[in-house]
Amino acid sequence: MDKTGIDNMLEQLQAASALASGSKNNQEKILDGANSVDFGEKLKAAVDQVNSTQLATEKMTGEFVSGESDTDLHEVMISLQKANVSFQSMIQVRNKLVTAYQEIMNMQV
């Protein structure tokens, strides 16, 4: 089963947490999976996916309002909800990343 970009980001955060806590259990196993993923690329891919979902929803909504397509109202509403859920998920991931960054910055060396 392929991992999504968010799963890979969470895996990297777990690896960073294991390193920060000094935990040696499963540390090598976590690092092996985390090292094979470019965090920046996965984050950009996730943001791009959310953006494309929102753009497609905006286009569908515009076509529905103008009467250009045969799209039903329920299809537009489902598309709006999907876009909303993906955006809210991205906000939660961002909040987790900001929290992790703040924790790392507050660590004493």
C-alpha atoms as a printed R data frame, in Angstrom:
    type eleno elety resid chain resno       x      y       z
1   ATOM     1    CA   MET     A     1   0.000  0.000   0.000
2   ATOM     2    CA   ASP     A     2   1.426  3.392  -1.000
3   ATOM     3    CA   LYS     A     3   1.853  5.975   1.684
4   ATOM     4    CA   THR     A     4   0.434  9.412   1.185
5   ATOM     5    CA   GLY     A     5   2.457 12.570   1.602
6   ATOM     6    CA   ILE     A     6   0.923 13.205   5.000
7   ATOM     7    CA   ASP     A     7   1.857  9.697   6.199
8   ATOM     8    CA   ASN     A     8   5.435 10.318   5.139
9   ATOM     9    CA   MET     A     9   5.508 13.674   6.925
10  ATOM    10    CA   LEU     A    10   4.199 12.056  10.089
11  ATOM    11    CA   GLU     A    11   6.841  9.340   9.795
12  ATOM    12    CA   GLN     A    12   9.544 11.987   9.602
13  ATOM    13    CA   LEU     A    13   8.113 13.808  12.617
14  ATOM    14    CA   GLN     A    14   8.162 10.528  14.566
15  ATOM    15    CA   ALA     A    15  11.787 10.025  13.567
16  ATOM    16    CA   ALA     A    16  12.659 13.529  14.743
17  ATOM    17    CA   SER     A    17  10.832 12.909  17.999
18  ATOM    18    CA   ALA     A    18  12.681  9.636  18.545
19  ATOM    19    CA   LEU     A    19  16.008 11.382  17.910
20  ATOM    20    CA   ALA     A    20  15.139 14.273  20.221
21  ATOM    21    CA   SER     A    21  14.084 12.013  23.068
22  ATOM    22    CA   GLY     A    22  17.200  9.882  22.707
23  ATOM    23    CA   SER     A    23  15.084  6.747  22.388
24  ATOM    24    CA   LYS     A    24  17.099  3.981  20.774
25  ATOM    25    CA   ASN     A    25  14.134  1.580  20.388
26  ATOM    26    CA   ASN     A    26  12.994  1.453  16.774
27  ATOM    27    CA   GLN     A    27  15.064  4.566  16.061
28  ATOM    28    CA   GLU     A    28  16.998  2.929  13.238
29  ATOM    29    CA   LYS     A    29  13.811  1.439  11.787
30  ATOM    30    CA   ILE     A    30  12.071  4.811  11.785
31  ATOM    31    CA   LEU     A    31  15.099  6.572  10.309
32  ATOM    32    CA   ASP     A    32  15.369  4.067   7.457
33  ATOM    33    CA   GLY     A    33  11.840  4.927   6.297
34  ATOM    34    CA   ALA     A    34  12.249  8.648   6.909
35  ATOM    35    CA   ASN     A    35  15.544  8.977   5.044
36  ATOM    36    CA   SER     A    36  14.059  7.690   1.812
37  ATOM    37    CA   VAL     A    37  11.556 10.555   1.601
38  ATOM    38    CA   ASP     A    38  12.218 14.166   0.654
39  ATOM    39    CA   PHE     A    39  10.132 16.163   3.101
40  ATOM    40    CA   GLY     A    40   9.954 19.286   0.955
41  ATOM    41    CA   GLU     A    41   8.733 17.409  -2.105
42  ATOM    42    CA   LYS     A    42   6.047 15.572  -0.150
43  ATOM    43    CA   LEU     A    43   4.843 18.763   1.497
44  ATOM    44    CA   LYS     A    44   4.688 20.558  -1.847
45  ATOM    45    CA   ALA     A    45   2.803 17.628  -3.389
46  ATOM    46    CA   ALA     A    46   0.252 17.693  -0.564
47  ATOM    47    CA   VAL     A    47  -0.260 21.456  -0.901
48  ATOM    48    CA   ASP     A    48  -0.561 21.126  -4.683
49  ATOM    49    CA   GLN     A    49  -3.176 18.396  -4.273
50  ATOM    50    CA   VAL     A    50  -5.260 20.577  -1.946
51  ATOM    51    CA   ASN     A    51  -4.908 23.493  -4.358
52  ATOM    52    CA   SER     A    52  -5.988 21.430  -7.369
53  ATOM    53    CA   THR     A    53  -9.013 20.151  -5.431
54  ATOM    54    CA   GLN     A    54 -10.033 23.699  -4.596
55  ATOM    55    CA   LEU     A    55  -9.500 24.929  -8.165
56  ATOM    56    CA   ALA     A    56 -11.566 22.077  -9.590
57  ATOM    57    CA   THR     A    57 -14.341 22.834  -7.101
58  ATOM    58    CA   GLU     A    58 -14.245 26.529  -7.974
59  ATOM    59    CA   LYS     A    59 -14.494 25.704 -11.666
60  ATOM    60    CA   MET     A    60 -17.379 23.282 -11.070
61  ATOM    61    CA   THR     A    61 -19.207 25.858  -8.953
62  ATOM    62    CA   GLY     A    62 -18.780 28.541 -11.610
63  ATOM    63    CA   GLU     A    63 -20.074 26.239 -14.322
64  ATOM    64    CA   PHE     A    64 -23.069 25.303 -12.185
65  ATOM    65    CA   VAL     A    65 -23.947 28.914 -11.409
66  ATOM    66    CA   SER     A    66 -23.665 29.977 -15.033
67  ATOM    67    CA   GLY     A    67 -25.524 26.899 -16.294
68  ATOM    68    CA   GLU     A    68 -22.673 25.884 -18.623
69  ATOM    69    CA   SER     A    69 -22.621 22.225 -17.579
70  ATOM    70    CA   ASP     A    70 -25.027 19.452 -16.632
71  ATOM    71    CA   THR     A    71 -23.574 19.274 -13.116
72  ATOM    72    CA   ASP     A    72 -26.125 18.617 -10.400
73  ATOM    73    CA   LEU     A    73 -26.309 20.612  -7.192
74  ATOM    74    CA   HIS     A    74 -25.441 17.582  -5.080
75  ATOM    75    CA   GLU     A    75 -22.234 17.030  -7.093
76  ATOM    76    CA   VAL     A    76 -21.230 20.635  -6.490
77  ATOM    77    CA   MET     A    77 -21.978 20.349  -2.768
78  ATOM    78    CA   ILE     A    78 -19.982 17.104  -2.469
79  ATOM    79    CA   SER     A    79 -17.076 18.718  -4.273
80  ATOM    80    CA   LEU     A    80 -17.239 21.727  -1.934
81  ATOM    81    CA   GLN     A    81 -17.164 19.448   1.109
82  ATOM    82    CA   LYS     A    82 -14.203 17.469  -0.258
83  ATOM    83    CA   ALA     A    83 -12.298 20.690  -0.841
84  ATOM    84    CA   ASN     A    84 -13.153 21.884   2.659
85  ATOM    85    CA   VAL     A    85 -12.056 18.635   4.295
86  ATOM    86    CA   SER     A    86  -8.766 18.576   2.395
87  ATOM    87    CA   PHE     A    87  -8.091 22.204   3.323
88  ATOM    88    CA   GLN     A    88  -8.898 21.632   6.994
89  ATOM    89    CA   SER     A    89  -6.632 18.572   7.017
90  ATOM    90    CA   MET     A    90  -3.816 20.641   5.565
91  ATOM    91    CA   ILE     A    91  -4.346 23.285   8.243
92  ATOM    92    CA   GLN     A    92  -4.065 20.606  10.939
93  ATOM    93    CA   VAL     A    93  -0.833 19.277   9.427
94  ATOM    94    CA   ARG     A    94   0.527 22.822   9.307
95  ATOM    95    CA   ASN     A    95  -0.397 23.323  12.964
96  ATOM    96    CA   LYS     A    96   1.422 20.102  13.898
97  ATOM    97    CA   LEU     A    97   4.495 21.203  11.958
98  ATOM    98    CA   VAL     A    98   4.517 24.612  13.636
99  ATOM    99    CA   THR     A    99   4.181 22.965  17.049
100 ATOM   100    CA   ALA     A   100   7.032 20.564  16.276
101 ATOM   101    CA   TYR     A   101   9.192 23.445  15.064
102 ATOM   102    CA   GLN     A   102   8.497 25.439  18.225
103 ATOM   103    CA   GLU     A   103   9.367 22.447  20.405
104 ATOM   104    CA   ILE     A   104  12.645 21.945  18.557
105 ATOM   105    CA   MET     A   105  13.505 25.638  18.863
106 ATOM   106    CA   ASN     A   106  12.810 25.575  22.614
107 ATOM   107    CA   MET     A   107  15.142 22.616  23.210
108 ATOM   108    CA   GLN     A   108  18.233 23.341  25.208
109 ATOM   109    CA   VAL     A   109  21.461 22.141  23.680
